Amino acid sequence: MNYPEPFINRLQNADNILIFTGAGISAESGIDTFRGKGGLWNKMKPEELASFDGFMKNPNLVWEWYQYRRQIVHETSPNSGHYAIAEFEKYYNSVSVVTQNVDNLHNRAGSTNVLELHGNIERNFCIDCNTFFGVEDFQSVSEAPKCPKCSGMIRPDVVWFGESLPQGVFEKAEALARESDICFIVGTSAVVYPAAYIPVTAKEFGAYIVEINVEQTEITRSVDLSLIGKAGELLPEIIKKIKEWRGS
Ligand code: BJW
Ligand code: ZN
């Protein structure tokens, strides 16, 4: 692919790279997205499955849904998009991944600076005593479990609608956005807030904004460059170009 000159200039001179990702980066690993064609929210109701009220009304249903998704995450692997993102670290001073995903695949691909805005499906916690547990603690439990310490309800450590993001994580992501020279927006519909403010902040503070998505989104009209295609194909192409310039 031939890239526009301003993008090439930024890629060649950047120090700080920010990569903001959503469900689309994991689609090629076989994990369903939330919106759009085949999205989870076409078949399921977000207010029943991704809200605290929904959990309190039917904890077993919500627990079962997360156990099912954990199994999918456990059985899959990062794809070429996740690996390309990890590879940016070879070529730039500072590379940060700010993800809305809960699937842990950026960490598994080797990215070392990952901020998880919406939590991590591989953890649980007790809503009463706040003790954290790994997924292995309740691996084959099919009904919402109770805390072994205080009998409180155990829930996945993810951020549901109406809930605050993990303390300090959004602020850290905003600070990285302000410092970034290039901000990639990869595989997200960019409709969920406050997460979707991250690329807006990056742009306000002068970053060059590149969107990678299989289709146009809410944010396409405000980006500097929109690359339409699969993240697992477009990101490795960008890395290949960088390698050619750097000769390694
Ligand atoms: C590919 C591809 C390929 C596919 N390659 N691309 C301001 C304005 C308006 C509303 C609000 C606002 N502030 C707050 C709100 C309310 C709400 C919100 O944003 N609602 C909007 C939906 C209207 N936000 C919240 O409630 C947040 N909390 C909050 O604001 O707290 C403050 C507060 C506290 C107390 C009282 C009041 C306020 C919390 C949001 C939590 C979101 N949680 C979920 C579930 C996480 C757990 C789980 O996984 O189960 O997070 S919902 C879901 O959406 C998930 C995702 O992280 C998030 C974003 O979705 P994402 O990643 O963009 O996925 P998709 O499916 O939408 O898009 C995929 C894209 O990939 C598509 O574009 C495809 O084309 C593309 N694609 N294949 C490249 N191969
Ligand atoms: Zn407890």
mmCIF file of C-alpha atoms and ligand atoms in Angstrom:
data_model
loop_
_atom_site.group_PDB
_atom_site.id
_atom_site.type_symbol
_atom_site.label_atom_id
_atom_site.label_comp_id
_atom_site.label_asym_id
_atom_site.label_seq_id
_atom_site.Cartn_x
_atom_site.Cartn_y
_atom_site.Cartn_z
ATOM 1 C CA MET A 1 0.000 0.000 0.000
ATOM 2 C CA ASN A 2 1.170 3.550 -0.743
ATOM 3 C CA TYR A 3 0.817 5.741 2.314
ATOM 4 C CA PRO A 4 0.361 9.548 2.190
ATOM 5 C CA GLU A 5 3.501 11.629 2.790
ATOM 6 C CA PRO A 6 2.383 13.141 6.158
ATOM 7 C CA PHE A 7 1.841 9.648 7.585
ATOM 8 C CA ILE A 8 5.262 8.492 6.360
ATOM 9 C CA ASN A 9 6.887 11.586 7.909
ATOM 10 C CA ARG A 10 5.232 10.968 11.251
ATOM 11 C CA LEU A 11 6.092 7.263 11.210
ATOM 12 C CA GLN A 12 9.717 8.097 10.472
ATOM 13 C CA ASN A 13 10.038 10.787 13.149
ATOM 14 C CA ALA A 14 7.716 9.720 15.950
ATOM 15 C CA ASP A 15 8.861 8.921 19.484
ATOM 16 C CA ASN A 16 5.571 8.191 21.202
ATOM 17 C CA ILE A 17 3.025 5.855 19.704
ATOM 18 C CA LEU A 18 -0.423 5.302 21.150
ATOM 19 C CA ILE A 19 -2.573 2.425 19.943
ATOM 20 C CA PHE A 20 -6.224 2.559 20.988
ATOM 21 C CA THR A 21 -7.971 -0.740 20.365
ATOM 22 C CA GLY A 22 -11.415 -2.298 20.471
ATOM 23 C CA ALA A 23 -13.131 -5.586 19.805
ATOM 24 C CA GLY A 24 -12.217 -5.558 16.069
ATOM 25 C CA ILE A 25 -8.538 -6.280 16.798
ATOM 26 C CA SER A 26 -9.601 -9.625 18.309
ATOM 27 C CA ALA A 27 -12.179 -10.493 15.639
ATOM 28 C CA GLU A 28 -9.562 -12.390 13.624
ATOM 29 C CA SER A 29 -8.864 -14.478 16.754
ATOM 30 C CA GLY A 30 -12.501 -15.623 16.625
ATOM 31 C CA ILE A 31 -13.842 -13.352 19.368
ATOM 32 C CA ASP A 32 -17.156 -11.687 18.504
ATOM 33 C CA THR A 33 -17.402 -7.898 18.371
ATOM 34 C CA PHE A 34 -20.257 -6.105 20.170
ATOM 35 C CA ARG A 35 -21.825 -4.020 17.400
ATOM 36 C CA GLY A 36 -22.190 -4.293 13.645
ATOM 37 C CA LYS A 37 -22.594 -7.465 11.605
ATOM 38 C CA GLY A 38 -22.509 -10.555 13.851
ATOM 39 C CA GLY A 39 -22.021 -8.333 16.943
ATOM 40 C CA LEU A 40 -22.977 -9.673 20.393
ATOM 41 C CA TRP A 41 -25.384 -6.791 21.035
ATOM 42 C CA ASN A 42 -27.475 -7.875 18.012
ATOM 43 C CA LYS A 43 -28.346 -11.112 19.811
ATOM 44 C CA MET A 44 -28.038 -10.188 23.498
ATOM 45 C CA LYS A 45 -29.305 -7.257 25.560
ATOM 46 C CA PRO A 46 -26.438 -5.164 26.968
ATOM 47 C CA GLU A 47 -28.593 -3.986 29.899
ATOM 48 C CA GLU A 48 -29.174 -7.638 30.937
ATOM 49 C CA LEU A 49 -25.601 -8.858 30.508
ATOM 50 C CA ALA A 50 -23.339 -5.838 30.932
ATOM 51 C CA SER A 51 -24.850 -3.878 33.799
ATOM 52 C CA PHE A 52 -24.769 -4.261 37.566
ATOM 53 C CA ASP A 53 -28.583 -4.256 37.700
ATOM 54 C CA GLY A 54 -28.681 -7.061 35.143
ATOM 55 C CA PHE A 55 -26.203 -9.039 37.245
ATOM 56 C CA MET A 56 -28.239 -8.557 40.432
ATOM 57 C CA LYS A 57 -31.439 -9.599 38.636
ATOM 58 C CA ASN A 58 -29.965 -12.749 37.139
ATOM 59 C CA PRO A 59 -26.452 -13.503 38.399
ATOM 60 C CA ASN A 60 -26.423 -17.033 36.997
ATOM 61 C CA LEU A 61 -27.219 -15.866 33.460
ATOM 62 C CA VAL A 62 -24.488 -13.213 33.543
ATOM 63 C CA TRP A 63 -21.980 -15.617 35.126
ATOM 64 C CA GLU A 64 -22.742 -18.270 32.508
ATOM 65 C CA TRP A 65 -22.216 -15.752 29.690
ATOM 66 C CA TYR A 66 -18.812 -14.710 31.038
ATOM 67 C CA GLN A 67 -17.749 -18.329 31.641
ATOM 68 C CA TYR A 68 -18.656 -19.066 28.007
ATOM 69 C CA ARG A 69 -16.631 -16.097 26.745
ATOM 70 C CA ARG A 70 -13.702 -17.037 28.990
ATOM 71 C CA GLN A 71 -13.629 -20.457 27.379
ATOM 72 C CA ILE A 72 -13.396 -18.836 23.925
ATOM 73 C CA VAL A 73 -10.606 -16.511 25.093
ATOM 74 C CA HIS A 74 -8.774 -19.435 26.707
ATOM 75 C CA GLU A 75 -8.931 -21.503 23.518
ATOM 76 C CA THR A 76 -7.828 -18.754 21.137
ATOM 77 C CA SER A 77 -4.550 -16.930 20.583
ATOM 78 C CA PRO A 78 -3.428 -13.443 19.640
ATOM 79 C CA ASN A 79 -3.495 -12.788 15.883
ATOM 80 C CA SER A 80 -1.093 -11.033 13.506
ATOM 81 C CA GLY A 81 -2.628 -7.647 14.461
ATOM 82 C CA HIS A 82 -1.815 -8.108 18.174
ATOM 83 C CA TYR A 83 1.701 -9.295 17.288
ATOM 84 C CA ALA A 84 2.308 -6.338 14.955
ATOM 85 C CA ILE A 85 1.272 -3.962 17.759
ATOM 86 C CA ALA A 86 3.752 -5.645 20.114
ATOM 87 C CA GLU A 87 6.431 -5.299 17.433
ATOM 88 C CA PHE A 88 6.133 -1.489 17.415
ATOM 89 C CA GLU A 89 8.149 -1.608 20.652
ATOM 90 C CA LYS A 90 11.240 -2.611 18.645
ATOM 91 C CA TYR A 91 11.160 0.647 16.709
ATOM 92 C CA TYR A 92 9.877 3.396 19.033
ATOM 93 C CA ASN A 93 10.857 4.875 22.407
ATOM 94 C CA SER A 94 7.432 4.673 23.896
ATOM 95 C CA VAL A 95 4.571 2.490 22.716
ATOM 96 C CA SER A 96 1.372 2.352 24.742
ATOM 97 C CA VAL A 97 -1.678 0.244 24.099
ATOM 98 C CA VAL A 98 -4.938 1.571 25.501
ATOM 99 C CA THR A 99 -7.516 -1.135 25.036
ATOM 100 C CA GLN A 100 -11.241 -1.423 25.636
ATOM 101 C CA ASN A 101 -10.900 -5.193 25.352
ATOM 102 C CA VAL A 102 -11.033 -7.525 28.324
ATOM 103 C CA ASP A 103 -9.501 -10.550 26.562
ATOM 104 C CA ASN A 104 -5.861 -10.115 27.647
ATOM 105 C CA LEU A 105 -4.615 -10.821 24.098
ATOM 106 C CA HIS A 106 -2.332 -7.757 23.896
ATOM 107 C CA ASN A 107 -0.435 -8.964 26.964
ATOM 108 C CA ARG A 108 -0.277 -12.493 25.559
ATOM 109 C CA ALA A 109 1.130 -11.106 22.285
ATOM 110 C CA GLY A 110 3.977 -9.440 24.189
ATOM 111 C CA SER A 111 2.923 -5.779 24.479
ATOM 112 C CA THR A 112 4.472 -4.497 27.694
ATOM 113 C CA ASN A 113 2.548 -1.279 28.311
ATOM 114 C CA VAL A 114 -1.139 -2.112 28.147
ATOM 115 C CA LEU A 115 -3.830 -0.056 29.868
ATOM 116 C CA GLU A 116 -7.122 -1.942 30.176
ATOM 117 C CA LEU A 117 -9.967 0.587 30.330
ATOM 118 C CA HIS A 118 -12.755 -1.990 30.748
ATOM 119 C CA GLY A 119 -11.026 -4.535 32.992
ATOM 120 C CA ASN A 120 -9.920 -8.091 32.327
ATOM 121 C CA ILE A 121 -12.154 -11.132 31.896
ATOM 122 C CA GLU A 122 -9.476 -13.344 33.456
ATOM 123 C CA ARG A 123 -10.134 -11.857 36.920
ATOM 124 C CA ASN A 124 -13.098 -11.897 39.318
ATOM 125 C CA PHE A 125 -13.774 -10.059 42.537
ATOM 126 C CA CYS A 126 -16.102 -10.181 45.517
ATOM 127 C CA ILE A 127 -18.566 -7.290 45.527
ATOM 128 C CA ASP A 128 -18.541 -7.194 49.360
ATOM 129 C CA CYS A 129 -14.935 -7.661 50.538
ATOM 130 C CA ASN A 130 -13.270 -6.721 47.229
ATOM 131 C CA THR A 131 -10.982 -9.788 47.213
ATOM 132 C CA PHE A 132 -9.699 -10.613 43.720
ATOM 133 C CA PHE A 133 -9.651 -14.125 42.256
ATOM 134 C CA GLY A 134 -8.234 -15.639 39.070
ATOM 135 C CA VAL A 135 -10.479 -17.462 36.607
ATOM 136 C CA GLU A 136 -8.879 -20.762 37.651
ATOM 137 C CA ASP A 137 -10.442 -20.376 41.119
ATOM 138 C CA PHE A 138 -13.920 -20.893 39.660
ATOM 139 C CA GLN A 139 -13.024 -22.613 36.405
ATOM 140 C CA SER A 140 -15.707 -25.283 36.224
ATOM 141 C CA VAL A 141 -18.327 -23.414 38.260
ATOM 142 C CA SER A 142 -21.431 -22.911 36.134
ATOM 143 C CA GLU A 143 -23.516 -20.847 38.611
ATOM 144 C CA ALA A 144 -22.539 -17.460 40.080
ATOM 145 C CA PRO A 145 -20.251 -18.382 43.003
ATOM 146 C CA LYS A 146 -20.050 -16.936 46.521
ATOM 147 C CA CYS A 147 -16.897 -15.568 48.101
ATOM 148 C CA PRO A 148 -15.013 -18.191 50.159
ATOM 149 C CA LYS A 149 -14.074 -15.438 52.660
ATOM 150 C CA CYS A 150 -17.333 -13.572 53.237
ATOM 151 C CA SER A 151 -20.038 -15.283 51.116
ATOM 152 C CA GLY A 152 -20.461 -12.104 49.028
ATOM 153 C CA MET A 153 -21.255 -12.384 45.324
ATOM 154 C CA ILE A 154 -18.376 -12.919 42.922
ATOM 155 C CA ARG A 155 -18.437 -11.027 39.613
ATOM 156 C CA PRO A 156 -16.093 -10.645 36.627
ATOM 157 C CA ASP A 157 -13.621 -7.757 36.871
ATOM 158 C CA VAL A 158 -14.979 -5.912 33.857
ATOM 159 C CA VAL A 159 -16.578 -2.476 33.515
ATOM 160 C CA TRP A 160 -20.304 -2.548 32.878
ATOM 161 C CA PHE A 161 -22.481 0.323 31.620
ATOM 162 C CA GLY A 162 -22.945 3.023 34.255
ATOM 163 C CA GLU A 163 -19.790 1.964 36.116
ATOM 164 C CA SER A 164 -16.626 3.977 36.545
ATOM 165 C CA LEU A 165 -13.434 2.920 34.839
ATOM 166 C CA PRO A 166 -10.691 1.433 37.066
ATOM 167 C CA GLN A 167 -9.210 4.139 39.266
ATOM 168 C CA GLY A 168 -6.463 6.157 37.596
ATOM 169 C CA VAL A 169 -6.396 4.161 34.352
ATOM 170 C CA PHE A 170 -8.363 6.626 32.247
ATOM 171 C CA GLU A 171 -6.281 9.548 33.574
ATOM 172 C CA LYS A 172 -3.075 7.674 32.676
ATOM 173 C CA ALA A 173 -4.443 6.959 29.181
ATOM 174 C CA GLU A 174 -5.332 10.632 28.734
ATOM 175 C CA ALA A 175 -1.797 11.644 29.729
ATOM 176 C CA LEU A 176 -0.354 9.234 27.130
ATOM 177 C CA ALA A 177 -2.763 10.605 24.518
ATOM 178 C CA ARG A 178 -1.498 14.139 25.178
ATOM 179 C CA GLU A 179 2.108 12.984 24.638
ATOM 180 C CA SER A 180 1.530 10.873 21.529
ATOM 181 C CA ASP A 181 2.886 11.725 18.071
ATOM 182 C CA ILE A 182 0.742 9.152 16.291
ATOM 183 C CA CYS A 183 -2.469 7.637 17.590
ATOM 184 C CA PHE A 184 -3.806 4.508 15.882
ATOM 185 C CA ILE A 185 -7.502 3.734 16.423
ATOM 186 C CA VAL A 186 -7.898 0.051 15.687
ATOM 187 C CA GLY A 187 -11.096 -2.023 15.457
ATOM 188 C CA THR A 188 -13.440 0.086 17.521
ATOM 189 C CA SER A 189 -16.779 1.695 16.732
ATOM 190 C CA ALA A 190 -15.655 4.519 19.076
ATOM 191 C CA VAL A 191 -19.134 5.042 20.516
ATOM 192 C CA VAL A 192 -18.495 4.079 24.138
ATOM 193 C CA TYR A 193 -17.459 6.862 26.515
ATOM 194 C CA PRO A 194 -15.335 7.890 28.267
ATOM 195 C CA ALA A 195 -12.994 5.546 26.311
ATOM 196 C CA ALA A 196 -13.764 7.284 22.992
ATOM 197 C CA TYR A 197 -12.356 10.556 24.370
ATOM 198 C CA ILE A 198 -8.810 9.109 24.147
ATOM 199 C CA PRO A 199 -8.256 9.678 20.397
ATOM 200 C CA VAL A 200 -10.073 13.021 20.665
ATOM 201 C CA THR A 201 -7.536 14.148 23.276
ATOM 202 C CA ALA A 202 -4.638 12.824 21.167
ATOM 203 C CA LYS A 203 -5.850 14.892 18.210
ATOM 204 C CA GLU A 204 -6.391 18.011 20.311
ATOM 205 C CA PHE A 205 -2.760 17.770 21.448
ATOM 206 C CA GLY A 206 -1.383 17.389 17.948
ATOM 207 C CA ALA A 207 -1.114 13.645 17.267
ATOM 208 C CA TYR A 208 -1.581 12.338 13.730
ATOM 209 C CA ILE A 209 -4.651 10.085 13.882
ATOM 210 C CA VAL A 210 -4.846 6.880 11.850
ATOM 211 C CA GLU A 211 -7.931 4.698 11.932
ATOM 212 C CA ILE A 212 -7.801 1.027 10.976
ATOM 213 C CA ASN A 213 -11.195 -0.598 10.585
ATOM 214 C CA VAL A 214 -13.056 -2.809 8.141
ATOM 215 C CA GLU A 215 -15.597 -0.014 7.748
ATOM 216 C CA GLN A 216 -16.128 3.690 8.428
ATOM 217 C CA THR A 217 -17.162 4.679 11.949
ATOM 218 C CA GLU A 218 -18.410 7.655 13.973
ATOM 219 C CA ILE A 219 -14.854 8.931 14.191
ATOM 220 C CA THR A 220 -13.742 8.493 10.564
ATOM 221 C CA ARG A 221 -14.531 12.077 9.569
ATOM 222 C CA SER A 222 -12.224 13.462 12.267
ATOM 223 C CA VAL A 223 -9.156 11.309 11.552
ATOM 224 C CA ASP A 224 -6.127 12.233 9.427
ATOM 225 C CA LEU A 225 -6.005 8.876 7.676
ATOM 226 C CA SER A 226 -8.586 6.106 7.414
ATOM 227 C CA LEU A 227 -7.272 2.712 6.336
ATOM 228 C CA ILE A 228 -10.101 0.356 5.484
ATOM 229 C CA GLY A 229 -9.258 -3.312 5.948
ATOM 230 C CA LYS A 230 -8.517 -5.977 8.519
ATOM 231 C CA ALA A 231 -6.245 -5.046 11.415
ATOM 232 C CA GLY A 232 -4.475 -8.408 11.070
ATOM 233 C CA GLU A 233 -3.446 -7.474 7.541
ATOM 234 C CA LEU A 234 -2.925 -3.689 7.671
ATOM 235 C CA LEU A 235 -0.832 -3.547 10.871
ATOM 236 C CA PRO A 236 1.777 -6.109 9.697
ATOM 237 C CA GLU A 237 2.051 -4.121 6.423
ATOM 238 C CA ILE A 238 2.893 -0.976 8.399
ATOM 239 C CA ILE A 239 5.499 -2.860 10.433
ATOM 240 C CA LYS A 240 7.001 -4.213 7.202
ATOM 241 C CA LYS A 241 7.413 -0.651 5.889
ATOM 242 C CA ILE A 242 9.047 0.508 9.135
ATOM 243 C CA LYS A 243 11.443 -2.460 8.961
ATOM 244 C CA GLU A 244 12.415 -1.550 5.393
ATOM 245 C CA TRP A 245 13.224 2.042 6.410
ATOM 246 C CA ARG A 246 15.207 0.941 9.436
ATOM 247 C CA GLY A 247 16.980 -1.843 7.527
ATOM 248 C CA SER A 248 16.132 -4.554 10.084
HETATM 249 C C1 BJW B 1 -12.566 -4.631 12.684
HETATM 250 C C2 BJW B 1 -12.348 -5.971 12.350
HETATM 251 C C3 BJW B 1 -11.059 -6.304 11.873
HETATM 252 C C4 BJW B 1 -14.368 -5.796 13.081
HETATM 253 N N1 BJW B 1 -10.128 -5.355 11.748
HETATM 254 N N2 BJW B 1 -11.631 -3.711 12.532
HETATM 255 C C5 BJW B 1 -20.993 10.294 27.077
HETATM 256 C C6 BJW B 1 -21.789 10.328 25.963
HETATM 257 C C7 BJW B 1 -22.693 9.296 25.707
HETATM 258 C C8 BJW B 1 -22.831 8.232 26.581
HETATM 259 C C9 BJW B 1 -22.046 8.189 27.708
HETATM 260 C C10 BJW B 1 -21.132 9.213 27.941
HETATM 261 N N3 BJW B 1 -20.486 8.926 29.102
HETATM 262 C C11 BJW B 1 -20.939 7.752 29.598
HETATM 263 C C12 BJW B 1 -21.893 7.294 28.770
HETATM 264 C C13 BJW B 1 -22.664 6.031 28.995
HETATM 265 C C14 BJW B 1 -21.957 4.784 28.525
HETATM 266 C C15 BJW B 1 -21.792 4.892 27.006
HETATM 267 O O1 BJW B 1 -20.757 5.215 26.483
HETATM 268 N N4 BJW B 1 -22.851 4.564 26.273
HETATM 269 C C16 BJW B 1 -22.841 4.647 24.807
HETATM 270 C C17 BJW B 1 -22.889 3.237 24.222
HETATM 271 C C18 BJW B 1 -24.010 5.478 24.370
HETATM 272 N N5 BJW B 1 -20.679 4.606 29.172
HETATM 273 C C19 BJW B 1 -20.556 4.003 30.361
HETATM 274 O O2 BJW B 1 -21.535 3.613 30.981
HETATM 275 C C20 BJW B 1 -19.144 3.850 30.920
HETATM 276 N N6 BJW B 1 -19.077 4.291 32.258
HETATM 277 C C21 BJW B 1 -19.172 5.591 32.612
HETATM 278 O O3 BJW B 1 -19.328 6.471 31.799
HETATM 279 O O4 BJW B 1 -19.012 5.793 33.951
HETATM 280 C C22 BJW B 1 -19.214 7.103 34.480
HETATM 281 C C23 BJW B 1 -20.503 7.026 35.243
HETATM 282 C C24 BJW B 1 -20.480 6.369 36.457
HETATM 283 C C25 BJW B 1 -21.649 6.322 37.187
HETATM 284 C C26 BJW B 1 -22.817 6.880 36.663
HETATM 285 C C27 BJW B 1 -22.809 7.495 35.416
HETATM 286 C C28 BJW B 1 -21.620 7.568 34.708
HETATM 287 C C29 BJW B 1 -18.754 2.375 30.986
HETATM 288 C C30 BJW B 1 -18.721 1.724 29.662
HETATM 289 C C31 BJW B 1 -18.465 0.216 29.832
HETATM 290 C C32 BJW B 1 -18.507 -0.535 28.519
HETATM 291 N N7 BJW B 1 -18.514 -1.936 28.775
HETATM 292 C C33 BJW B 1 -18.439 -2.881 27.673
HETATM 293 C C34 BJW B 1 -18.528 -4.316 28.238
HETATM 294 C C35 BJW B 1 -17.193 -4.700 28.912
HETATM 295 C C36 BJW B 1 -17.218 -6.059 29.508
HETATM 296 C C37 BJW B 1 -17.394 -7.182 28.511
HETATM 297 O O5 BJW B 1 -16.573 -7.348 27.589
HETATM 298 O O6 BJW B 1 -18.373 -7.886 28.663
HETATM 299 O O7 BJW B 1 -17.217 -2.685 26.948
HETATM 300 S S1 BJW B 1 -19.687 -2.599 26.408
HETATM 301 C C38 BJW B 1 -18.640 -2.967 25.036
HETATM 302 O O8 BJW B 1 -18.439 -1.775 24.230
HETATM 303 C C39 BJW B 1 -17.268 -3.313 25.651
HETATM 304 C C40 BJW B 1 -16.334 -2.652 24.688
HETATM 305 O O9 BJW B 1 -15.072 -2.447 25.296
HETATM 306 C C41 BJW B 1 -17.052 -1.382 24.326
HETATM 307 C C42 BJW B 1 -16.589 -0.773 23.037
HETATM 308 O O10 BJW B 1 -16.863 -1.588 21.955
HETATM 309 P P1 BJW B 1 -15.813 -1.708 20.746
HETATM 310 O O11 BJW B 1 -14.563 -2.286 21.232
HETATM 311 O O12 BJW B 1 -15.732 -0.429 20.037
HETATM 312 O O13 BJW B 1 -16.495 -2.836 19.858
HETATM 313 P P2 BJW B 1 -17.614 -2.682 18.716
HETATM 314 O O14 BJW B 1 -18.204 -4.017 18.540
HETATM 315 O O15 BJW B 1 -18.534 -1.574 18.989
HETATM 316 O O16 BJW B 1 -16.790 -2.288 17.418
HETATM 317 C C43 BJW B 1 -15.905 -3.206 16.780
HETATM 318 C C44 BJW B 1 -15.312 -2.501 15.556
HETATM 319 O O17 BJW B 1 -14.347 -3.362 14.979
HETATM 320 C C45 BJW B 1 -16.340 -2.167 14.467
HETATM 321 O O18 BJW B 1 -16.174 -0.806 14.099
HETATM 322 C C46 BJW B 1 -15.935 -3.088 13.305
HETATM 323 O O19 BJW B 1 -16.156 -2.496 12.041
HETATM 324 C C47 BJW B 1 -14.473 -3.303 13.562
HETATM 325 N N8 BJW B 1 -13.865 -4.545 13.061
HETATM 326 N N9 BJW B 1 -13.499 -6.679 12.515
HETATM 327 C C48 BJW B 1 -10.447 -4.066 12.034
HETATM 328 N N10 BJW B 1 -10.749 -7.602 11.496
HETATM 329 ZN ZN ZN B 2 -15.813 -11.529 49.924
#
